[in-house]
XYZ file of C-alpha atoms in Angstrom:
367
model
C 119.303 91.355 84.118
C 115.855 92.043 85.981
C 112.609 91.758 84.722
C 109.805 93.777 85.863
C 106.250 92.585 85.967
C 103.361 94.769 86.899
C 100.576 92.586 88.320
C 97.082 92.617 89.872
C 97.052 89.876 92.035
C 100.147 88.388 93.671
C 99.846 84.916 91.700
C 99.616 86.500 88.297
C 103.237 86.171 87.387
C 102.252 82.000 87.391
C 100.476 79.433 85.409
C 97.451 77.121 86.168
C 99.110 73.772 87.423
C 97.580 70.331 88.128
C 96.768 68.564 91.606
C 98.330 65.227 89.708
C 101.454 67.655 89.171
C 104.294 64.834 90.354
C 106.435 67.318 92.000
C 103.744 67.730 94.856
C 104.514 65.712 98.344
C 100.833 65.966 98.288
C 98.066 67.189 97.292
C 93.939 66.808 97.075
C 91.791 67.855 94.548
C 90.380 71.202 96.484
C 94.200 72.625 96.632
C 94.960 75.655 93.844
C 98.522 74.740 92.086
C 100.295 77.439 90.491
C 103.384 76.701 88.299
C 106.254 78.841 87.269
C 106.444 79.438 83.474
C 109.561 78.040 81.668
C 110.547 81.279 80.372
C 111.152 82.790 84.009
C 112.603 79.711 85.686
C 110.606 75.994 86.894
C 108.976 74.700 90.416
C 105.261 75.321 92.093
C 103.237 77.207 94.423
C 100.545 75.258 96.256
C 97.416 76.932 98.355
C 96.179 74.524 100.585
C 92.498 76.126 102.140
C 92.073 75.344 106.250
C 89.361 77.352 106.932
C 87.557 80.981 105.307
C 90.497 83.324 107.291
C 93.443 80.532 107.049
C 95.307 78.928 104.208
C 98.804 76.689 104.255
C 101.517 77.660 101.180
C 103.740 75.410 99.889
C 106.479 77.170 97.441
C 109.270 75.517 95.861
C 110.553 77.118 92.976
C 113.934 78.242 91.081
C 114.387 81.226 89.060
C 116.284 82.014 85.971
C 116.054 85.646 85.949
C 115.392 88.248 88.521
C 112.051 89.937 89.374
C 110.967 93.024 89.907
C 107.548 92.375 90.667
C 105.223 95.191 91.215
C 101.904 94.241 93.082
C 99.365 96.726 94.604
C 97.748 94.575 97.549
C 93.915 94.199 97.716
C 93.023 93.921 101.017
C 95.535 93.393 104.561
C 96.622 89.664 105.697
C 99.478 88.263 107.468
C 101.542 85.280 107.036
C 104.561 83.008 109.327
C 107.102 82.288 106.831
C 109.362 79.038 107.417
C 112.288 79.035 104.952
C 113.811 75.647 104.077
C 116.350 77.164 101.770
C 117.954 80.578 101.018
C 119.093 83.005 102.512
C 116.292 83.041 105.123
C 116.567 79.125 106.112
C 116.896 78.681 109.573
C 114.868 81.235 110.379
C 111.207 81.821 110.664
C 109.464 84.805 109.396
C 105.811 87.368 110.423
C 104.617 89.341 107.597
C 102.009 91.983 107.826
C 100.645 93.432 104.440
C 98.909 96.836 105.318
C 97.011 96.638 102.198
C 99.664 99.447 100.462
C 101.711 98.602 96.681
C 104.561 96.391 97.143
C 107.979 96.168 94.895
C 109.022 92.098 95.769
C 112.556 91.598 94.307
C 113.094 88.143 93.747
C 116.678 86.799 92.882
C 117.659 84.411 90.337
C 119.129 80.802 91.038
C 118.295 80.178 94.379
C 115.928 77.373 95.196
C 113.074 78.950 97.162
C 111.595 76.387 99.287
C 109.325 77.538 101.967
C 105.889 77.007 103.912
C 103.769 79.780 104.241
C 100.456 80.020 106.880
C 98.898 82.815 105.688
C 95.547 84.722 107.896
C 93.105 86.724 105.616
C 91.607 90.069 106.872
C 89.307 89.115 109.386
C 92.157 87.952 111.804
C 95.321 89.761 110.657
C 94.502 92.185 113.763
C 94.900 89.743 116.462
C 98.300 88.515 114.942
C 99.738 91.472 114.735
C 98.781 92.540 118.519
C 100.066 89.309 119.455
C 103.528 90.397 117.411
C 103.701 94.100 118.712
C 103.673 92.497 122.302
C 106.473 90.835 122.078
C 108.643 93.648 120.750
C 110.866 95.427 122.734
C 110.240 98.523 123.807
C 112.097 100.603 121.272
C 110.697 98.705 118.627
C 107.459 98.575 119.695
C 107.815 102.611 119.589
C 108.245 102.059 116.077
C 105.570 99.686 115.003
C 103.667 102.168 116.690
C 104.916 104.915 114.420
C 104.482 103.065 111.214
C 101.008 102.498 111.633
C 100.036 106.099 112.742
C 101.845 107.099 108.924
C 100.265 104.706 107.668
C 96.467 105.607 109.141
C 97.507 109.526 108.421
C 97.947 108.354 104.809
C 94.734 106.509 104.524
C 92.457 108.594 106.640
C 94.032 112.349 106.700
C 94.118 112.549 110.781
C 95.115 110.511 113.527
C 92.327 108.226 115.681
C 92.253 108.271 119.306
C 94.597 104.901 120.063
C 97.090 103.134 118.300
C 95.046 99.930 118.485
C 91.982 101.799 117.282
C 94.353 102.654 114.216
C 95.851 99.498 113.186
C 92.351 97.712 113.457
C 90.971 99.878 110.932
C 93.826 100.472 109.116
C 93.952 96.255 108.554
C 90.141 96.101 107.917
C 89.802 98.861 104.678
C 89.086 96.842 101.873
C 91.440 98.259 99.034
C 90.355 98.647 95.429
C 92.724 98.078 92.689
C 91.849 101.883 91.711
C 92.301 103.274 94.790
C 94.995 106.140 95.789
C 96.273 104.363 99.007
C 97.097 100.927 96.456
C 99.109 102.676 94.060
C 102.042 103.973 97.762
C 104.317 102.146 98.942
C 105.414 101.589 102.282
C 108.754 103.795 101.148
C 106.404 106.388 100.163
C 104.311 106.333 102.929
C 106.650 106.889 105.653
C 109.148 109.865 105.584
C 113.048 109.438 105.712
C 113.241 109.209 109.510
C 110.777 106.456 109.997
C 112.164 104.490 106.993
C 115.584 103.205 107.916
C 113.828 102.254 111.717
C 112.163 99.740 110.439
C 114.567 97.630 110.211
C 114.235 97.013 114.054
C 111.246 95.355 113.303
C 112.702 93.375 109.875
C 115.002 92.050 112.447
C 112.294 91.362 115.005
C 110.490 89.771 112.880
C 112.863 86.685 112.498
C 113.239 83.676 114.769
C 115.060 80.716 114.835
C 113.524 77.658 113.461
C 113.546 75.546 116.421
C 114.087 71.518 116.657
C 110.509 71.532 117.510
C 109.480 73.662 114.239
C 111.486 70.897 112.334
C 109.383 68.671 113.164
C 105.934 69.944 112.837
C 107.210 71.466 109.404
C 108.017 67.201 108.998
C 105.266 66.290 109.670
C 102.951 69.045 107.138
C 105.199 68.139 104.285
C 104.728 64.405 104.813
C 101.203 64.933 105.457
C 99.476 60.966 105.096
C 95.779 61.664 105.104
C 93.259 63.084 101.809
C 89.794 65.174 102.339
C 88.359 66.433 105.833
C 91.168 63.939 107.748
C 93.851 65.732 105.183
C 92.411 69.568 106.143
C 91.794 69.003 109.655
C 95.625 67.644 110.608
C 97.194 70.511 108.224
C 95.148 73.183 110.549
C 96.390 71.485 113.582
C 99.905 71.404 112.815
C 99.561 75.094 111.213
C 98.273 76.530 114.355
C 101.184 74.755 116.353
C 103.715 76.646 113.942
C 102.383 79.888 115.020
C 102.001 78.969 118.455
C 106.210 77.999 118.502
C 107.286 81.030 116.604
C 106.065 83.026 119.429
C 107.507 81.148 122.169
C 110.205 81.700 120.557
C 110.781 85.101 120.263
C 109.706 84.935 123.371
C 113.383 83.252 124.380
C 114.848 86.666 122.670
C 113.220 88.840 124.908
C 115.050 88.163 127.971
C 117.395 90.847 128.412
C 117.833 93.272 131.644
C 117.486 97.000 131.180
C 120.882 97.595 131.599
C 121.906 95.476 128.857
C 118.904 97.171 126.699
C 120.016 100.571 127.335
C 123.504 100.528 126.184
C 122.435 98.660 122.848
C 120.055 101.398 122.345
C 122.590 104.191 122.816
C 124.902 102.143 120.650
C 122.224 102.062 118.077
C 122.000 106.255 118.477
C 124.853 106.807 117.665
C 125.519 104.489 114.659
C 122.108 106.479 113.171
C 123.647 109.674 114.446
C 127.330 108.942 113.021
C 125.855 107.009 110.203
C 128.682 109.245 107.527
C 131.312 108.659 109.876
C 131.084 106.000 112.135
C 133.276 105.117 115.318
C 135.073 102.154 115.431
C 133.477 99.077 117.647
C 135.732 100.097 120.497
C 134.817 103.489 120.739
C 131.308 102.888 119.990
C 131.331 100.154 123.416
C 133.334 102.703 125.389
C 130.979 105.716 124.488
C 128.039 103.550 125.976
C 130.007 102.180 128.954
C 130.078 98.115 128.185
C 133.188 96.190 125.853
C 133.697 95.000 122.697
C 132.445 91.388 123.780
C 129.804 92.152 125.293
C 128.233 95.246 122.525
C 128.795 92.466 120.197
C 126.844 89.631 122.084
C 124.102 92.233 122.953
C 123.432 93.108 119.276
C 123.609 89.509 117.853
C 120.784 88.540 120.905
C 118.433 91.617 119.742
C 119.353 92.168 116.129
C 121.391 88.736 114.957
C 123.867 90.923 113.382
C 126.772 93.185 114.635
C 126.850 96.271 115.404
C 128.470 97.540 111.982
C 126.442 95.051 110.390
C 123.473 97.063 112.155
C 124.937 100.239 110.430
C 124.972 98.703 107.006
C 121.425 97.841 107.155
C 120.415 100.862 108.297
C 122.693 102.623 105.437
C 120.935 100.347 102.535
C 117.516 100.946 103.607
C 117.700 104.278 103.912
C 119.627 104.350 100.391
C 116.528 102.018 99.067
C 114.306 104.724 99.909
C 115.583 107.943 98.281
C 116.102 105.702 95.075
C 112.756 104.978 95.058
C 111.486 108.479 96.311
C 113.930 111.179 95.185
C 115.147 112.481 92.472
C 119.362 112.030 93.611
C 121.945 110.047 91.304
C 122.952 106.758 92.630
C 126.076 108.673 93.286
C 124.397 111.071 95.288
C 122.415 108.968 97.612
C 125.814 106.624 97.669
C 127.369 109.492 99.461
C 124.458 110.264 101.257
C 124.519 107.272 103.041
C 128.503 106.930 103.274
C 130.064 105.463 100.759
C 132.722 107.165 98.403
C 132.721 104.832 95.969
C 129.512 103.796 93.514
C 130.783 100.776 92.692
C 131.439 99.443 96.565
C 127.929 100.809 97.398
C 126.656 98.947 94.381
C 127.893 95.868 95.690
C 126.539 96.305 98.848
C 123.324 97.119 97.824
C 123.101 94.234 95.374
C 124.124 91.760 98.806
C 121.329 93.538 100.318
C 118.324 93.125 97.606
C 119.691 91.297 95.008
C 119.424 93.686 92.564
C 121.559 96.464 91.750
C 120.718 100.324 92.914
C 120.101 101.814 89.221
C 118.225 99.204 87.993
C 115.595 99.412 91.049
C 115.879 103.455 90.221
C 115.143 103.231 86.609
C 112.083 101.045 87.242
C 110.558 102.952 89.823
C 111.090 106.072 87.407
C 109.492 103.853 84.592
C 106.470 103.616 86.679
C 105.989 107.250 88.018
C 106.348 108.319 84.079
């Protein structure tokens, strides 16, 4: 069972906690704690301020329900993510809130246990550059294309650059009242952009290095209080960000060649989403083998080719639930599967929540 929560801020589904709270590795009196409330599950969220545009997060909670938590986001920001548990440990994480509502669906008994280093408005631009330059070039096409729907949206016309765009599309300062708070990203961009993001969802993940380890050692065993305390937690912050590009840097390293007949691979798995060919056709269609179509999609995407094609079938499910008016039968067999029930599972894998529960709510709301 889910339970849905409609909030202003981000923090509001927590309590006020204590600096002297014993389940802290540390703490000083300047930091904001934020506990989870016993009837949703136990654990702690703690901001740690480095400076007016930076701030280090600390979260290590358990649930004993799932969320549907439904958050319209004030102003942009982005954040490095470094899981320590879940599904996502192992791997580090870029975030980029545009500043449009978000539906967070947060799954029930799994210890979440994660830092967080988290740039306010004033710098999220330079981040995100620094992100989009690293992508490859197909993906970078898309980034490209979610922030023109995004600035279209907002602003009723196109500017005269993409970087013109996302720099003012990251600097609006949102009101809670405001039309372009109450979208969401699945409303925002239409049913061919959708399922393409997930390019970027997988481009936005990197290994967590031996290096990372350690820095992410060192912040959680953090010896010093006061100016000493703030000062080292920037430093080691900053060296975080600095790795998780290098690393997807390592990622990048591919010939055309080798591009090219991923990308055609990836055509026609979107193309022949209903009725797929098998991995050996697919690898003879674009002129490569089995081995090597595999190995090529596990270096760009970390996933196989078919499990390519069922990301690209959920998300694209994910959206007409949340934007249509189909059955969950209907968009099911929209996005090829015959049976409800296997395409419930799969979605449930996929979100952790199952498809007519995220329907109804999303319903609720628009009602």
């Amino acid at each position: 069972m889910a339970t849905k929560l409609m909030l202003e801020q981000w923090s509001d589904w927590l309590e006020p906690g204590s600096t002297r709270d014993s389940r802290l590795l540390h703490s000083d009196e300047s930091d904001r704690i934020l506990v989870c409330p016993p009837h949703l599950g136990q654990g702690y969220r703690q901001e740690i301020s480095l400076r007016d545009d930076l701030s280090l997060v600390i979260e290590n909670y358990r649930l004993d329900r799932n969320l549907i938590i439904d958050i319209p986001s004030h102003n942009s920001f982005v954040a490095f993510g470094f899981p320590l548990t879940g599904v996502d440990a192992r791997h580090s994480l870029f975030d980029v809130c545009f500043g449009l509502r978000e539906i967070h669906i947060k799954q029930s008994h799994q210890q979440n246990f994660k830092i967080e280093i988290v740039f306010k408005q004033s710098t999220t631009a330079i981040y995100l550059q620094e992100f989009m330059a690293r992508l490859f070039p197909q993906t970078h096409h898309i980034a490209e294309q979610v922030i023109r729907s995004i600035y279209r949206y907002r602003k009723g016309y196109l500017a005269s650059s993409t970087k013109e765009m996302l720099e003012r599309v990251l600097q609006d300062t949102i009101s809670v009242d405001s039309h372009s708070s109450q979208a969401t990203l699945e409303q925002v961009l239409n049913g061919t952009v959708y399922p393409e993001i997930q390019d970027i969802e997988y481009a936005r993940h990197n290994l967590i290095s031996a290096t990372m380890e350690r820095v992410i050692g060192q912040i959680l065993s953090c010896p010093y209080q006061g100016t000493t305390r703030r000062a080292y937690l920037k430093q080691k912050a900053l060296n975080l960000v600095t790795l998780y590009f290098e690393e997807g840097m390592l990622r990048s390293r591919l010939n055309k060649s080798d591009l090219n007949y991923i990308y055609q691979a990836e055509k026609i798995l979107k193309s022949q989403s209903i009725n797929p060919p098998t991995t050996e056709m697919l690898a003879k269609q674009v002129g490569t083998n089995r081995f090597k179509l595999n190995q090529g999609f596990h270096q760009i995407y970390n996933t196989t080719p078919f499990g390519y094609l069922r990301d690209y079938r959920m998300r694209k499910a994910k959206r007409l639930l949340m934007t249509s008016e189909l059955s969950v039968e209907a968009v099911a067999a929209a996005v090829g599967y015959k049976s409800r029930s296997n395409f419930a599972i799969a979605f449930r894998q996929q979100f952790g929540v199952n498809p007519k529960v995220l329907q109804m709510q999303v319903r609720q709301e628009v009602s």
